mmCIF file of C-alpha atoms in Angstrom:
data_model
loop_
_atom_site.group_PDB
_atom_site.id
_atom_site.type_symbol
_atom_site.label_atom_id
_atom_site.label_comp_id
_atom_site.label_asym_id
_atom_site.label_seq_id
_atom_site.Cartn_x
_atom_site.Cartn_y
_atom_site.Cartn_z
ATOM 1 C CA MET Y 1486 -12.789 -2.256 5.747
ATOM 2 C CA ARG Y 1487 -11.502 1.271 5.903
ATOM 3 C CA GLN Y 1488 -13.942 3.654 4.039
ATOM 4 C CA ILE Y 1489 -13.169 6.478 2.326
ATOM 5 C CA VAL Y 1490 -14.418 9.741 2.998
ATOM 6 C CA LEU Y 1491 -15.743 12.222 0.425
ATOM 7 C CA THR Y 1492 -17.100 15.577 0.018
ATOM 8 C CA THR Y 1493 -19.471 16.454 -2.938
ATOM 9 C CA TRP Y 1494 -16.394 17.553 -5.487
ATOM 10 C CA VAL Y 1495 -17.177 15.990 -8.777
ATOM 11 C CA ALA Y 1496 -13.728 15.962 -10.036
ATOM 12 C CA VAL Y 1497 -11.423 13.205 -8.302
ATOM 13 C CA ALA Y 1498 -8.652 15.220 -5.936
ATOM 14 C CA ALA Y 1499 -5.988 13.425 -3.770
ATOM 15 C CA ALA Y 1500 -4.940 14.813 -0.362
ATOM 16 C CA GLY Y 1501 -2.057 13.134 1.726
ATOM 17 C CA CYS Y 1502 -1.457 11.366 4.604
ATOM 18 C CA ASN Y 1503 -0.228 11.839 8.421
ATOM 19 C CA PHE Y 1504 2.341 9.655 8.068
ATOM 20 C CA ASP Y 1505 3.797 9.702 11.402
ATOM 21 C CA SER Y 1506 0.723 9.125 12.875
ATOM 22 C CA GLY Y 1507 -0.938 6.589 10.545
ATOM 23 C CA GLY Y 1508 -3.829 9.005 9.509
ATOM 24 C CA MET Y 1509 -5.500 9.877 6.207
ATOM 25 C CA THR Y 1510 -4.962 13.725 6.756
ATOM 26 C CA ALA Y 1511 -2.020 16.008 7.111
ATOM 27 C CA PRO Y 1512 -1.464 19.406 8.826
ATOM 28 C CA ALA Y 1513 -0.124 22.405 6.888
ATOM 29 C CA THR Y 1514 3.453 22.527 6.859
ATOM 30 C CA ASP Y 1515 6.238 24.598 5.841
ATOM 31 C CA SER Y 1516 8.768 22.145 7.215
ATOM 32 C CA THR Y 1517 12.004 21.721 6.160
ATOM 33 C CA ALA Y 1518 12.474 18.356 6.292
ATOM 34 C CA ALA Y 1519 11.092 15.614 4.037
ATOM 35 C CA PRO Y 1520 9.620 12.343 4.972
ATOM 36 C CA GLY Y 1521 13.312 10.680 3.995
ATOM 37 C CA ASP Y 1522 15.865 11.524 1.374
ATOM 38 C CA THR Y 1523 15.199 14.545 -0.691
ATOM 39 C CA GLU Y 1524 17.778 13.926 -3.193
ATOM 40 C CA ALA Y 1525 15.694 14.104 -6.086
ATOM 41 C CA THR Y 1526 17.878 12.253 -8.117
ATOM 42 C CA ALA Y 1527 18.440 9.363 -5.637
ATOM 43 C CA GLY Y 1528 16.292 7.134 -3.725
ATOM 44 C CA ALA Y 1529 13.310 8.666 -1.652
ATOM 45 C CA THR Y 1530 13.677 6.896 2.144
ATOM 46 C CA ASP Y 1531 11.169 6.971 4.456
ATOM 47 C CA ASP Y 1532 11.704 7.360 8.287
ATOM 48 C CA GLU Y 1533 12.294 3.453 9.185
ATOM 49 C CA GLY Y 1534 14.935 3.596 5.967
ATOM 50 C CA THR Y 1535 13.031 1.888 3.409
ATOM 51 C CA SER Y 1536 13.158 3.679 0.213
ATOM 52 C CA THR Y 1537 11.083 3.854 -2.998
ATOM 53 C CA THR Y 1538 12.722 4.093 -6.483
ATOM 54 C CA VAL Y 1539 12.421 7.869 -7.389
ATOM 55 C CA GLY Y 1540 14.207 9.898 -9.825
ATOM 56 C CA ALA Y 1541 14.310 13.378 -11.522
ATOM 57 C CA THR Y 1542 14.857 15.073 -14.756
ATOM 58 C CA GLY Y 1543 15.012 19.046 -14.753
ATOM 59 C CA SER Y 1544 15.494 21.637 -12.431
ATOM 60 C CA ALA Y 1545 12.992 22.644 -10.263
ATOM 61 C CA THR Y 1546 12.430 26.351 -8.477
ATOM 62 C CA GLY Y 1547 14.036 25.820 -4.519
ATOM 63 C CA PRO Y 1548 12.143 25.817 -1.667
ATOM 64 C CA THR Y 1549 10.856 29.501 -0.664
ATOM 65 C CA THR Y 1550 10.642 31.198 2.934
ATOM 66 C CA GLU Y 1551 6.984 33.054 1.644
ATOM 67 C CA VAL Y 1552 4.435 30.571 1.158
ATOM 68 C CA ALA Y 1553 1.188 31.764 -1.410
ATOM 69 C CA VAL Y 1554 -0.512 28.972 -0.667
ATOM 70 C CA SER Y 1555 -0.997 26.887 2.430
ATOM 71 C CA TYR Y 1556 -0.107 23.404 1.877
ATOM 72 C CA CYS Y 1557 -1.270 19.891 3.223
ATOM 73 C CA HIS Y 1558 -2.365 16.333 2.517
ATOM 74 C CA GLY Y 1559 1.620 15.359 2.467
ATOM 75 C CA PHE Y 1560 3.232 18.350 0.721
ATOM 76 C CA GLN Y 1561 6.250 20.125 2.448
ATOM 77 C CA VAL Y 1562 7.006 22.871 0.552
ATOM 78 C CA ALA Y 1563 10.229 23.690 2.401
ATOM 79 C CA ALA Y 1564 11.644 20.159 2.309
ATOM 80 C CA GLU Y 1565 15.584 20.939 0.871
ATOM 81 C CA ALA Y 1566 14.745 19.269 -2.359
ATOM 82 C CA PRO Y 1567 11.786 18.181 -4.447
ATOM 83 C CA PHE Y 1568 11.286 14.689 -3.644
ATOM 84 C CA LEU Y 1569 8.110 12.485 -4.100
ATOM 85 C CA SER Y 1570 7.374 8.919 -2.476
ATOM 86 C CA LEU Y 1571 4.633 6.956 -2.260
ATOM 87 C CA TYR Y 1572 2.758 4.802 0.722
ATOM 88 C CA ILE Y 1573 -0.113 2.496 1.162
ATOM 89 C CA VAL Y 1574 -2.791 2.763 3.565
ATOM 90 C CA GLY Y 1575 -1.781 2.183 7.142
ATOM 91 C CA GLY Y 1576 1.400 4.345 6.129
ATOM 92 C CA GLU Y 1577 4.042 2.006 5.253
ATOM 93 C CA VAL Y 1578 5.532 2.744 2.228
ATOM 94 C CA LEU Y 1579 4.895 1.540 -2.039
ATOM 95 C CA THR Y 1580 8.476 -0.301 -2.593
ATOM 96 C CA ASP Y 1581 9.505 -3.008 -4.203
ATOM 97 C CA GLY Y 1582 7.864 -6.834 -2.887
ATOM 98 C CA ALA Y 1583 5.449 -4.861 -0.960
ATOM 99 C CA ALA Y 1584 1.769 -5.912 -0.865
ATOM 100 C CA TRP Y 1585 -0.518 -3.446 -2.557
ATOM 101 C CA PRO Y 1586 -4.285 -3.749 -0.410
ATOM 102 C CA ILE Y 1587 -7.512 -3.119 -2.069
ATOM 103 C CA GLU Y 1588 -10.087 -0.772 -1.135
ATOM 104 C CA CYS Y 1589 -13.350 0.461 -1.361
ATOM 105 C CA ASP Y 1590 -13.929 3.893 -2.792
ATOM 106 C CA GLU Y 1591 -18.206 4.165 -2.584
ATOM 107 C CA GLY Y 1592 -19.369 1.368 -4.409
ATOM 108 C CA ARG Y 1593 -16.094 0.896 -6.523
ATOM 109 C CA TRP Y 1594 -12.935 -0.779 -5.653
ATOM 110 C CA MET Y 1595 -9.918 0.734 -6.263
ATOM 111 C CA PHE Y 1596 -6.145 0.215 -5.031
ATOM 112 C CA GLY Y 1597 -5.035 3.740 -3.473
ATOM 113 C CA LEU Y 1598 -1.648 5.692 -3.458
ATOM 114 C CA TYR Y 1599 -0.834 7.880 -0.573
ATOM 115 C CA PRO Y 1600 2.018 10.372 -1.720
ATOM 116 C CA SER Y 1601 4.104 12.536 0.358
ATOM 117 C CA LEU Y 1602 6.245 15.337 -1.692
ATOM 118 C CA GLY Y 1603 7.273 18.690 -1.570
ATOM 119 C CA GLY Y 1604 10.392 20.872 -2.401
ATOM 120 C CA TRP Y 1605 8.850 22.908 -4.528
ATOM 121 C CA ASP Y 1606 6.512 25.823 -4.531
ATOM 122 C CA PRO Y 1607 3.288 24.670 -7.297
ATOM 123 C CA HIS Y 1608 1.487 28.390 -6.504
ATOM 124 C CA SER Y 1609 -1.629 26.324 -6.682
ATOM 125 C CA SER Y 1610 -3.741 23.736 -4.502
ATOM 126 C CA GLN Y 1611 -3.546 20.669 -6.918
ATOM 127 C CA VAL Y 1612 -0.566 18.907 -8.655
ATOM 128 C CA LYS Y 1613 -1.298 16.403 -11.254
ATOM 129 C CA PHE Y 1614 0.141 13.003 -11.091
ATOM 130 C CA THR Y 1615 0.214 10.231 -14.357
ATOM 131 C CA VAL Y 1616 -0.115 6.992 -12.899
ATOM 132 C CA GLU Y 1617 0.463 3.921 -14.824
ATOM 133 C CA VAL Y 1618 -0.298 0.561 -13.366
ATOM 134 C CA ASP Y 1619 0.570 -3.119 -15.645
ATOM 135 C CA VAL Y 1620 -0.125 -6.300 -14.169
ATOM 136 C CA GLU Y 1621 0.325 -9.264 -16.242
ATOM 137 C CA GLY Y 1622 -3.008 -10.366 -18.539
ATOM 138 C CA TYR Y 1623 -4.905 -7.385 -17.920
ATOM 139 C CA ASP Y 1624 -4.164 -4.589 -20.309
ATOM 140 C CA PRO Y 1625 -8.092 -3.936 -21.592
ATOM 141 C CA GLY Y 1626 -7.764 -0.194 -22.231
ATOM 142 C CA ASP Y 1627 -6.375 0.996 -25.355
ATOM 143 C CA ALA Y 1628 -3.062 2.084 -24.088
ATOM 144 C CA GLY Y 1629 -2.210 -1.087 -23.067
ATOM 145 C CA HIS Y 1630 -2.188 -0.686 -19.409
ATOM 146 C CA PHE Y 1631 -4.065 -2.062 -16.060
ATOM 147 C CA PHE Y 1632 -4.915 1.498 -15.015
ATOM 148 C CA SER Y 1633 -3.210 4.913 -17.148
ATOM 149 C CA ASP Y 1634 -4.615 8.080 -16.504
ATOM 150 C CA GLU Y 1635 -3.869 11.407 -14.804
ATOM 151 C CA VAL Y 1636 -4.941 11.679 -11.840
ATOM 152 C CA ASP Y 1637 -5.530 15.803 -10.084
ATOM 153 C CA TYR Y 1638 -4.201 15.689 -6.569
ATOM 154 C CA HIS Y 1639 -5.149 18.254 -4.026
ATOM 155 C CA ILE Y 1640 -2.299 19.721 -1.376
ATOM 156 C CA GLY Y 1641 -4.566 22.697 -0.569
ATOM 157 C CA CYS Y 1642 -5.652 23.275 2.916
ATOM 158 C CA GLU Y 1643 -9.171 24.626 1.922
ATOM 159 C CA ASP Y 1644 -11.992 21.552 1.590
ATOM 160 C CA PRO Y 1645 -12.240 20.884 -2.114
ATOM 161 C CA TRP Y 1646 -16.220 20.578 -3.467
ATOM 162 C CA ALA Y 1647 -15.570 16.734 -3.186
ATOM 163 C CA GLY Y 1648 -13.107 14.337 -4.112
ATOM 164 C CA LEU Y 1649 -11.117 11.607 -2.269
ATOM 165 C CA ILE Y 1650 -9.099 13.337 0.702
ATOM 166 C CA GLY Y 1651 -5.507 11.999 1.040
ATOM 167 C CA VAL Y 1652 -5.549 8.871 -1.509
ATOM 168 C CA ALA Y 1653 -5.260 8.869 -5.669
ATOM 169 C CA PRO Y 1654 -6.485 6.313 -6.602
ATOM 170 C CA VAL Y 1655 -6.186 3.263 -8.879
ATOM 171 C CA TYR Y 1656 -9.505 2.111 -10.399
ATOM 172 C CA LEU Y 1657 -10.035 -1.439 -11.370
ATOM 173 C CA PRO Y 1658 -10.527 -2.009 -15.409
ATOM 174 C CA GLU Y 1659 -14.219 -2.475 -16.219
ATOM 175 C CA GLY Y 1660 -13.439 -5.819 -17.513
ATOM 176 C CA VAL Y 1661 -12.407 -7.196 -14.327
ATOM 177 C CA SER Y 1662 -15.402 -8.413 -12.955
ATOM 178 C CA ASP Y 1663 -14.488 -10.282 -9.706
ATOM 179 C CA PRO Y 1664 -11.368 -8.731 -8.105
ATOM 180 C CA ALA Y 1665 -10.543 -11.482 -6.288
ATOM 181 C CA GLN Y 1666 -9.341 -12.763 -9.503
ATOM 182 C CA LEU Y 1667 -6.292 -9.973 -8.740
ATOM 183 C CA ASP Y 1668 -5.351 -11.577 -5.704
ATOM 184 C CA GLY Y 1669 -1.208 -12.357 -5.290
ATOM 185 C CA LYS Y 1670 -0.674 -10.708 -9.190
ATOM 186 C CA PRO Y 1671 2.242 -9.018 -9.768
ATOM 187 C CA ALA Y 1672 2.257 -5.571 -10.852
ATOM 188 C CA GLU Y 1673 4.147 -2.709 -11.967
ATOM 189 C CA VAL Y 1674 3.663 1.034 -10.545
ATOM 190 C CA ARG Y 1675 4.872 3.877 -12.702
ATOM 191 C CA VAL Y 1676 3.744 7.485 -11.171
ATOM 192 C CA THR Y 1677 5.260 10.752 -12.515
ATOM 193 C CA VAL Y 1678 4.883 14.592 -11.387
ATOM 194 C CA LEU Y 1679 6.459 17.846 -12.444
ATOM 195 C CA ALA Y 1680 8.611 19.813 -10.263
ATOM 196 C CA GLY Y 1681 8.796 23.111 -11.779
ATOM 197 C CA ASP Y 1682 10.605 22.030 -15.184
ATOM 198 C CA MET Y 1683 11.462 19.031 -13.080
ATOM 199 C CA GLU Y 1684 9.946 15.288 -13.497
ATOM 200 C CA LEU Y 1685 9.774 13.488 -9.958
ATOM 201 C CA ARG Y 1686 9.534 9.378 -10.636
ATOM 202 C CA ALA Y 1687 8.402 6.669 -8.430
ATOM 203 C CA GLU Y 1688 8.165 3.286 -9.262
ATOM 204 C CA ALA Y 1689 7.690 -0.112 -7.557
ATOM 205 C CA SER Y 1690 6.757 -3.861 -8.375
ATOM 206 C CA VAL Y 1691 4.595 -4.890 -5.877
ATOM 207 C CA THR Y 1692 2.193 -7.480 -4.893
ATOM 208 C CA LEU Y 1693 -1.555 -7.012 -5.934
ATOM 209 C CA SER Y 1694 -3.317 -7.820 -2.391
ATOM 210 C CA ALA Y 1695 -7.016 -8.731 -2.747
ATOM 211 C CA PRO Y 1696 -8.218 -11.026 -0.270
ATOM 212 C CA ARG Y 1697 -11.772 -13.288 -0.392
ATOM 213 C CA ASP Y 1698 -12.782 -12.407 3.691
ATOM 214 C CA VAL Y 1699 -12.178 -8.928 2.316
ATOM 215 C CA LEU Y 1700 -14.071 -8.918 -1.085
ATOM 216 C CA LEU Y 1701 -17.049 -10.871 0.773
ATOM 217 C CA GLN Y 1702 -17.342 -7.705 2.902
ATOM 218 C CA GLY Y 1703 -18.727 -5.757 -0.162
ATOM 219 C CA CYS Y 1704 -18.496 -2.111 -2.109
ATOM 220 C CA THR Y 1705 -21.215 0.110 -1.688
ATOM 221 C CA SER Y 1706 -21.992 3.256 -1.762
ATOM 222 C CA PRO Y 1707 -23.273 4.805 1.593
#
């Protein structure tokens, strides 16, 4: 099972992927090309033509030629238009019908979101995702969702004190004692992020994957 690398910061700060290589970190980029369709009001498309559901409202500051902050981990400040795409571990796009695999994060099972985004200059080393996941029969939280939270996502090139590098985690609810019961369950994933005064969103109807052979490997802190 893939182990997530942590530093020592107490907040969960994620950072994106190098999808061309399949690795989980990316170098600083000032590229003008976003992965796939960069139209913020249409579907974002990956390099192989597979698209996630992406929409936007409002307006965002356009790309700049002078970047005050260096960006890494999937953030492309110079993309032609604001965009947001979601991937799973290994670099496959998270789109309708995809299998969303369970992963281990130092003693906690999770489903990982690996975003790629850009097209505006946040002048910050972090962006904030609003993440909601619904799984029928598993909505124990006050908000009535399997998972609902705001996730700080690290896009700076300097190392944070700690946090997950390259992933926004979706942890299991406390009421789920046996993750195997989630295997094969349909799930609705919704992620939004502010790009200036524009809201980008990505949505997908996926299937949770928590096979017994993976779970038998265990999930413990190092």
